[in-house]
Short mmCIF file of C-alpha atoms and ligand atoms in Angstrom, two decimals:
data_model
loop_
_atom_site.label_atom_id
_atom_site.label_comp_id
_atom_site.label_asym_id
_atom_site.label_seq_id
_atom_site.Cartn_x
_atom_site.Cartn_y
_atom_site.Cartn_z
CA MET M 1 6.03 11.28 -0.61
CA ALA M 2 8.75 8.99 -2.07
CA SER M 3 9.63 7.95 1.54
CA ARG M 4 6.07 6.78 2.16
CA MET M 5 5.98 4.53 -0.82
CA LEU M 6 6.80 0.90 -0.89
CA THR M 7 7.40 -0.98 -4.12
CA THR M 8 5.99 -4.31 -5.07
CA ALA M 9 7.31 -6.76 -7.54
CA THR M 10 4.74 -7.69 -10.03
CA GLY M 11 4.89 -9.91 -13.09
CA SER M 12 5.60 -7.02 -15.34
CA GLY M 13 8.24 -5.49 -13.09
CA ILE M 14 8.37 -3.15 -10.15
CA ALA M 15 5.19 -1.00 -9.48
CA ALA M 16 4.70 1.48 -6.74
CA VAL M 17 1.62 1.07 -4.46
CA THR M 18 -0.15 4.23 -4.98
CA ALA M 19 -0.76 6.28 -1.79
CA THR M 20 -4.34 7.31 -1.22
CA LYS M 21 -5.14 10.82 0.24
CA PRO M 22 -6.88 10.29 3.51
CA GLY M 23 -10.22 12.02 3.91
CA CYS M 24 -10.33 11.87 7.67
CA ARG M 25 -8.00 11.06 10.68
CA LEU M 26 -9.72 7.75 11.61
CA SER M 27 -11.83 5.20 9.90
CA VAL M 28 -13.40 2.30 11.94
CA VAL M 29 -14.31 -0.64 9.71
CA VAL M 30 -16.90 -3.13 11.03
CA PRO M 31 -18.10 -6.18 9.10
CA CYS M 32 -21.67 -7.05 10.19
CA TYR M 33 -23.70 -10.18 9.61
CA ASN M 34 -26.98 -10.53 11.45
CA GLU M 35 -25.80 -8.00 14.10
CA SER M 36 -28.98 -5.94 14.58
CA LYS M 37 -29.00 -6.57 18.31
CA VAL M 38 -25.48 -5.14 18.91
CA LEU M 39 -25.25 -2.25 16.46
CA LEU M 40 -26.79 0.42 18.83
CA GLU M 41 -24.47 -0.55 21.63
CA LEU M 42 -21.55 -0.61 19.21
CA HIS M 43 -22.48 2.74 17.95
CA ARG M 44 -22.59 4.12 21.43
CA ARG M 45 -19.21 2.67 22.51
CA LEU M 46 -17.41 3.41 19.20
CA THR M 47 -18.66 7.09 19.28
CA ALA M 48 -17.34 7.48 22.84
CA ALA M 49 -14.00 5.95 22.08
CA CYS M 50 -13.45 7.80 18.81
CA THR M 51 -14.47 11.21 20.06
CA ALA M 52 -12.27 10.83 23.10
CA ALA M 53 -9.29 9.81 20.90
CA VAL M 54 -9.63 12.06 17.76
CA GLY M 55 -12.53 14.50 18.29
CA ALA M 56 -14.96 14.68 15.31
CA ASP M 57 -12.52 13.69 12.63
CA TYR M 58 -13.52 10.14 12.08
CA GLU M 59 -15.99 7.80 10.15
CA ILE M 60 -17.51 4.53 10.96
CA VAL M 61 -17.90 2.29 7.99
CA LEU M 62 -20.41 -0.45 8.69
CA VAL M 63 -20.52 -3.34 6.07
CA ASN M 64 -23.70 -5.19 5.86
CA ASP M 65 -22.71 -8.68 4.65
CA GLY M 66 -25.89 -9.86 3.32
CA SER M 67 -27.59 -10.18 6.74
CA ARG M 68 -30.86 -11.88 6.96
CA ASP M 69 -32.16 -9.99 10.04
CA ASP M 70 -32.82 -6.23 10.12
CA THR M 71 -29.22 -5.20 10.39
CA LEU M 72 -29.46 -3.07 7.21
CA ALA M 73 -32.58 -1.24 8.63
CA VAL M 74 -30.74 -0.40 11.91
CA MET M 75 -27.71 0.77 9.86
CA THR M 76 -29.93 3.00 7.84
CA GLY M 77 -31.44 4.43 11.05
CA LEU M 78 -27.91 5.13 12.43
CA VAL M 79 -26.79 6.81 9.18
CA ALA M 80 -29.88 9.13 9.46
CA GLU M 81 -28.90 10.21 12.96
CA ASP M 82 -25.07 10.25 12.63
CA ARG M 83 -23.41 11.69 9.60
CA ARG M 84 -20.14 9.97 10.57
CA ILE M 85 -21.55 6.68 9.68
CA VAL M 86 -21.41 5.10 6.36
CA ALA M 87 -23.29 1.78 5.46
CA VAL M 88 -21.85 -0.32 2.76
CA ASN M 89 -24.40 -2.88 1.71
CA LEU M 90 -22.95 -5.90 -0.03
CA ALA M 91 -24.84 -7.82 -2.78
CA ARG M 92 -24.95 -11.01 -0.69
CA ASN M 93 -23.17 -12.78 2.20
CA TYR M 94 -19.46 -13.15 1.37
CA GLY M 95 -18.12 -14.04 4.79
CA HIS M 96 -16.25 -12.08 7.39
CA GLN M 97 -12.85 -11.66 5.61
CA ILE M 98 -14.37 -10.39 2.34
CA ALA M 99 -16.92 -8.13 4.12
CA LEU M 100 -13.91 -6.68 5.95
CA SER M 101 -12.01 -6.26 2.69
CA ALA M 102 -14.95 -4.36 1.20
CA GLY M 103 -14.95 -1.96 4.12
CA LEU M 104 -11.21 -1.52 4.03
CA ARG M 105 -11.53 -0.71 0.33
CA TYR M 106 -14.13 1.92 0.98
CA CYS M 107 -12.81 3.75 4.05
CA ARG M 108 -10.90 7.04 3.77
CA GLY M 109 -9.07 7.43 7.07
CA ALA M 110 -5.37 8.06 7.72
CA LEU M 111 -5.65 5.42 10.39
CA ILE M 112 -7.97 2.43 10.32
CA LEU M 113 -9.35 0.55 13.15
CA ILE M 114 -10.55 -2.99 12.28
CA ILE M 115 -13.12 -4.19 14.80
CA ASP M 116 -15.86 -6.87 14.98
CA ALA M 117 -19.41 -5.76 15.54
CA ASP M 118 -20.11 -7.93 18.58
CA LEU M 119 -17.88 -5.88 21.01
CA GLN M 120 -15.71 -8.84 21.90
CA ASP M 121 -12.81 -6.50 21.39
CA PRO M 122 -13.01 -3.21 23.35
CA PRO M 123 -12.98 0.01 21.34
CA GLU M 124 -11.74 1.72 24.55
CA LEU M 125 -8.23 0.50 23.79
CA LEU M 126 -8.11 3.06 20.98
CA PRO M 127 -6.03 5.71 22.96
CA GLN M 128 -3.42 3.06 23.77
CA MET M 129 -3.16 1.93 20.25
CA LEU M 130 -2.93 5.48 18.91
CA ALA M 131 -0.11 6.15 21.31
CA LEU M 132 1.80 3.21 19.84
CA ILE M 133 1.22 4.53 16.36
CA ASP M 134 2.59 7.82 17.51
CA GLN M 135 5.71 6.03 18.60
CA GLY M 136 6.22 4.77 15.11
CA ALA M 137 4.22 1.54 14.77
CA GLU M 138 2.45 0.96 11.42
CA VAL M 139 0.23 -1.80 12.87
CA VAL M 140 -0.98 -2.33 16.42
CA TYR M 141 -2.66 -5.65 16.76
CA GLY M 142 -4.77 -6.75 19.73
CA GLN M 143 -3.33 -9.90 21.30
CA ARG M 144 -5.62 -11.89 23.50
CA ARG M 145 -4.61 -12.61 27.02
CA THR M 146 -7.77 -14.51 27.67
CA ARG M 147 -11.05 -15.19 25.82
CA LYS M 148 -14.36 -15.23 27.60
CA GLY M 149 -17.57 -17.07 26.53
CA GLU M 150 -15.94 -19.44 23.99
CA PRO M 151 -16.21 -23.22 24.41
CA TRP M 152 -13.10 -25.07 25.69
CA PHE M 153 -12.79 -27.18 22.53
CA ARG M 154 -12.91 -24.18 20.34
CA ARG M 155 -10.34 -22.20 22.41
CA THR M 156 -7.96 -25.19 22.42
CA ALA M 157 -8.50 -25.94 18.65
CA MET M 158 -7.58 -22.25 17.89
CA LYS M 159 -4.45 -22.37 20.16
CA VAL M 160 -3.29 -25.49 18.50
CA TYR M 161 -4.05 -24.03 15.00
CA TYR M 162 -2.10 -20.78 15.51
CA ARG M 163 0.87 -22.70 16.80
CA LEU M 164 0.85 -25.10 13.92
CA LEU M 165 0.49 -22.05 11.44
CA LYS M 166 3.42 -20.35 13.04
CA ARG M 167 5.55 -23.42 12.41
CA MET M 168 4.43 -23.87 8.76
CA VAL M 169 4.59 -20.30 7.48
CA GLU M 170 7.83 -18.33 7.04
CA ILE M 171 6.17 -14.96 7.91
CA ASP M 172 5.69 -14.10 11.60
CA ILE M 173 1.94 -14.38 12.28
CA PRO M 174 1.63 -13.42 15.94
CA LEU M 175 -0.23 -15.93 18.22
CA ASP M 176 -3.71 -15.37 19.65
CA THR M 177 -4.68 -12.42 17.41
CA GLY M 178 -7.65 -11.93 15.30
CA ASP M 179 -8.36 -9.00 13.07
CA PHE M 180 -8.75 -6.40 15.73
CA ARG M 181 -6.01 -3.87 14.95
CA LEU M 182 -5.13 -0.20 14.14
CA ILE M 183 -3.24 0.15 10.87
CA THR M 184 -1.80 3.09 9.03
CA ARG M 185 -2.92 4.24 5.59
CA ARG M 186 0.52 3.09 4.29
CA VAL M 187 -0.25 -0.45 5.38
CA LEU M 188 -3.86 -0.29 4.08
CA ASP M 189 -2.79 0.89 0.57
CA ILE M 190 -0.55 -2.20 0.34
CA LEU M 191 -3.19 -4.55 1.63
CA ASN M 192 -5.66 -3.15 -0.86
CA ALA M 193 -3.24 -3.73 -3.60
CA MET M 194 -3.11 -7.49 -2.79
CA PRO M 195 -5.41 -9.07 -5.26
CA GLU M 196 -6.13 -12.48 -3.83
CA GLN M 197 -9.62 -14.02 -3.44
CA HIS M 198 -8.87 -16.02 -0.42
CA ARG M 199 -8.17 -13.42 2.07
CA PHE M 200 -6.70 -14.26 5.48
CA ILE M 201 -6.30 -10.65 6.41
CA ARG M 202 -4.30 -11.09 9.71
CA GLY M 203 -1.80 -13.09 7.69
CA MET M 204 -1.75 -10.67 4.83
CA ILE M 205 -0.98 -7.75 7.25
CA SER M 206 1.77 -9.74 8.89
CA TRP M 207 3.21 -10.56 5.39
CA ILE M 208 3.50 -6.80 4.76
CA GLY M 209 5.99 -6.38 7.66
CA LEU M 210 7.02 -2.89 8.79
CA LYS M 211 6.76 -2.10 12.50
CA GLN M 212 3.98 -4.19 14.18
CA VAL M 213 3.41 -4.16 17.84
CA PRO M 214 0.85 -5.93 20.04
CA VAL M 215 -1.46 -4.55 22.64
CA LEU M 216 -2.61 -7.17 25.23
CA TYR M 217 -6.25 -7.34 26.17
CA ASP M 218 -8.86 -9.74 27.55
CA ARG M 219 -11.35 -10.78 25.00
CA ASP M 220 -15.01 -10.38 26.07
CA ALA M 221 -17.94 -12.64 25.37
CA ARG M 222 -20.20 -11.45 22.58
CA PHE M 223 -22.48 -8.60 23.51
CA ALA M 224 -25.48 -10.51 22.00
CA GLY M 225 -26.17 -13.33 19.58
CA ASP M 226 -24.02 -16.20 18.76
CA SER M 227 -20.77 -16.62 16.79
CA HIS M 228 -21.14 -16.96 13.03
CA TYR M 229 -18.20 -19.00 12.72
CA THR M 230 -19.36 -22.55 12.59
CA TYR M 231 -16.62 -25.25 12.77
CA ARG M 232 -16.88 -25.66 9.02
CA LYS M 233 -16.30 -22.00 8.33
CA LEU M 234 -13.40 -21.98 10.81
CA LEU M 235 -11.85 -24.90 9.04
CA GLY M 236 -12.23 -22.94 5.72
CA LEU M 237 -10.42 -20.01 7.34
CA ALA M 238 -7.81 -22.30 8.79
CA PHE M 239 -7.03 -23.78 5.33
CA ASP M 240 -6.93 -20.24 3.83
CA GLY M 241 -4.42 -19.31 6.48
CA ILE M 242 -2.15 -22.25 5.66
CA THR M 243 -2.51 -22.46 1.96
CA GLY M 244 -2.17 -18.65 1.56
CA PHE M 245 1.16 -18.47 3.13
CA SER M 246 2.91 -21.87 2.89
CA VAL M 247 3.39 -24.65 0.43
CA VAL M 248 4.88 -26.91 3.20
CA PRO M 249 1.79 -29.31 3.10
CA LEU M 250 2.56 -30.09 -0.60
CA ARG M 251 5.94 -31.64 0.59
CA LEU M 252 3.99 -34.06 2.74
CA ALA M 253 3.54 -36.18 -0.42
CA SER M 254 7.39 -36.42 -0.78
CA TYR M 255 7.91 -37.22 2.98
CA PHE M 256 5.18 -39.74 2.87
CA GLY M 257 6.72 -41.41 -0.32
CA ILE M 258 10.22 -41.52 1.23
CA PHE M 259 8.80 -42.95 4.44
CA SER M 260 6.72 -45.67 2.90
CA GLY M 261 9.57 -46.56 0.51
CA ILE M 262 11.90 -47.18 3.48
CA VAL M 263 9.28 -49.24 5.26
CA GLY M 264 8.64 -51.17 2.00
CA LEU M 265 12.37 -51.91 1.64
CA ALA M 266 12.57 -53.11 5.17
CA MET M 267 9.56 -55.31 4.57
CA LEU M 268 11.13 -56.81 1.41
CA ILE M 269 14.35 -57.67 3.30
CA TYR M 270 12.26 -59.16 6.11
CA SER M 271 10.21 -61.22 3.67
CA ILE M 272 13.17 -62.61 1.77
CA GLY M 273 14.87 -63.50 5.07
CA GLY M 274 11.67 -65.20 6.17
CA TYR M 275 11.51 -67.22 2.79
CA PHE M 276 14.99 -68.64 3.27
CA PHE M 277 15.25 -69.03 7.17
CA ALA M 278 11.79 -69.37 8.46
CA ASN M 279 8.16 -69.75 7.63
CA ALA M 280 6.85 -66.92 5.29
CA PRO M 281 5.52 -64.32 7.80
CA VAL M 282 3.17 -62.35 5.58
CA GLY M 283 -0.44 -63.12 5.91
CA TRP M 284 -3.61 -61.50 4.43
CA ALA M 285 -4.10 -59.21 7.61
CA SER M 286 -0.69 -57.59 7.22
CA GLN M 287 -1.28 -57.11 3.59
CA THR M 288 -4.69 -55.47 4.01
CA THR M 289 -3.12 -53.15 6.67
CA ILE M 290 -0.40 -52.04 4.36
CA ILE M 291 -2.99 -51.45 1.47
CA LEU M 292 -5.14 -49.38 3.61
CA VAL M 293 -2.33 -47.30 5.16
CA LEU M 294 -0.82 -46.60 1.79
CA GLY M 295 -4.29 -45.91 0.30
CA SER M 296 -5.28 -43.45 2.95
CA GLY M 297 -1.96 -41.69 2.83
CA GLN M 298 -2.30 -41.30 -0.97
CA LEU M 299 -5.87 -39.96 -0.60
CA ILE M 300 -4.83 -37.38 2.11
CA VAL M 301 -1.99 -36.10 -0.09
CA LEU M 302 -4.38 -35.93 -3.05
CA GLY M 303 -6.84 -33.98 -0.88
CA ILE M 304 -4.03 -31.54 0.13
CA VAL M 305 -3.07 -31.07 -3.54
CA GLY M 306 -6.84 -30.55 -4.28
CA GLU M 307 -6.98 -27.72 -1.78
CA TYR M 308 -4.21 -25.87 -3.53
CA LEU M 309 -5.50 -26.59 -7.01
CA GLY M 310 -8.98 -25.54 -6.12
CA ARG M 311 -7.75 -22.26 -4.72
CA LEU M 312 -5.61 -21.73 -7.86
CA TYR M 313 -8.62 -22.41 -10.00
CA ILE M 314 -10.87 -19.85 -8.08
CA GLU M 315 -8.07 -17.36 -8.32
CA SER M 316 -7.61 -17.85 -12.07
CA LYS M 317 -11.05 -16.68 -12.75
CA ARG M 318 -10.31 -13.20 -11.64
CA ARG M 319 -13.89 -12.41 -10.52
CA PRO M 320 -14.37 -9.31 -8.36
CA ILE M 321 -13.88 -10.17 -4.75
CA PHE M 322 -17.27 -8.52 -3.75
CA LEU M 323 -20.06 -6.51 -5.22
CA ILE M 324 -21.70 -3.63 -3.45
CA GLU M 325 -25.46 -3.23 -3.83
CA SER M 326 -25.56 0.21 -2.25
CA VAL M 327 -23.78 2.70 -0.06
CA ILE M 328 -25.85 4.68 2.39
CA GLY M 329 -24.41 7.91 3.73
CA GLY M 330 -20.81 9.32 3.29
CA GLU M 331 -19.71 10.35 -0.17
CA ASP M 332 -21.80 8.20 -2.39
CA LYS M 333 -18.84 6.67 -4.28
CA ALA M 334 -18.66 2.83 -4.53
CA PRO M 335 -15.06 1.52 -4.81
CA SER M 336 -14.18 -0.78 -7.56
CA PRO M 337 -13.73 -4.27 -6.04
N1 UDP R 401 -19.26 -11.67 9.90
C1 UDP R 401 -19.56 -11.22 8.58
N2 UDP R 401 -19.93 -12.15 7.74
C2 UDP R 401 -20.09 -13.47 8.04
C3 UDP R 401 -19.81 -13.83 9.37
C4 UDP R 401 -19.39 -12.86 10.27
O1 UDP R 401 -19.32 -10.04 8.35
O2 UDP R 401 -20.43 -14.27 7.08
C5 UDP R 401 -18.88 -10.61 10.97
C6 UDP R 401 -19.57 -10.59 12.25
O3 UDP R 401 -20.82 -9.82 12.13
C7 UDP R 401 -18.69 -10.08 13.24
C8 UDP R 401 -17.25 -10.60 12.66
O4 UDP R 401 -17.52 -10.84 11.34
O5 UDP R 401 -18.61 -8.60 13.26
C9 UDP R 401 -16.80 -11.71 13.45
O6 UDP R 401 -17.73 -12.80 13.46
P1 UDP R 401 -18.12 -13.64 14.86
O7 UDP R 401 -18.23 -12.74 15.95
O8 UDP R 401 -19.31 -14.53 14.48
O9 UDP R 401 -16.70 -14.52 14.90
P2 UDP R 401 -15.93 -14.92 16.22
O10 UDP R 401 -15.66 -13.70 17.04
O11 UDP R 401 -16.84 -15.83 16.85
O12 UDP R 401 -14.69 -15.58 15.76
MG1 MG R 402 -17.04 -12.47 17.65
#
């Protein structure tokens, strides 16, 4: 299987990413937080889509991300009626990206469909995605033509963010995509070998490279319930996206320093000129302005450095990324985090 292997450079040299032997043709991985109202409909639509695409050779990995409603009970009920379902019950709420990572660590498929529980992304795209894989793609990502049921401000903020991110990072993170995608086991093995705690999965997959192609779709409104991404969480994800893939913001300090140095020099020349040829121009108001502008610039830069330092600190502890409380259904084998 040498041709299927990619090598990664590690601190100790070059190590091969070990290829895992798939246990079924397709795994569907679904992170779920307080999704009891959508799970039955999700199961119905996923089952129909998977059966049409690959027959019976699939599994659905539902990850319970420390839900506070009866998501786990509904999952347990589904496991009892459908042996293709596996419920991975995490020890607490870790957030979308980590819950997804747990499911990805656990699943066994040769191909892996990543999808949200709320049916905003249609599972019915599966045949189209499979066709693209058959044509040689390693990743087929859903790219949103439109998004329904999301407020204007949020939609615009996302648009601006993705464009900003694209300018800052050197890898090609496609615009208007979430985590909805079909990936091969080859890509997943590499992804699982990436050890970081702050996981911005769509970026990590882009980082891997290989052949990645889009499939365009219209994003629906949630089937039920509200988005769990508060603006605070979105901001966290946005920072993970930028800090995970770019150190450009750290250069802001140097740019700011050069800029304020030039302005300071100009002011000096102006003040000396004023001293000799006119009345001294500098009053307390202009001084206060300068102090405030410089002070706020320095604090912002310090904050940015702090974002990187904080992430470095958390990474340095090397804690497990997630802990699994129990696995219901499937082969009862918990993966090491
Ligand atoms: N989710 C999760 N843990 C969380 C928050 C969300 O597993 O702490 C799951 C959620 O159940 C859904 C997916 O992540 O399947 C995306 O969340 P949501 O639909 O709230 O985000 P949006 O689509 O609004 O960006
Ligand atoms: Mg959603």
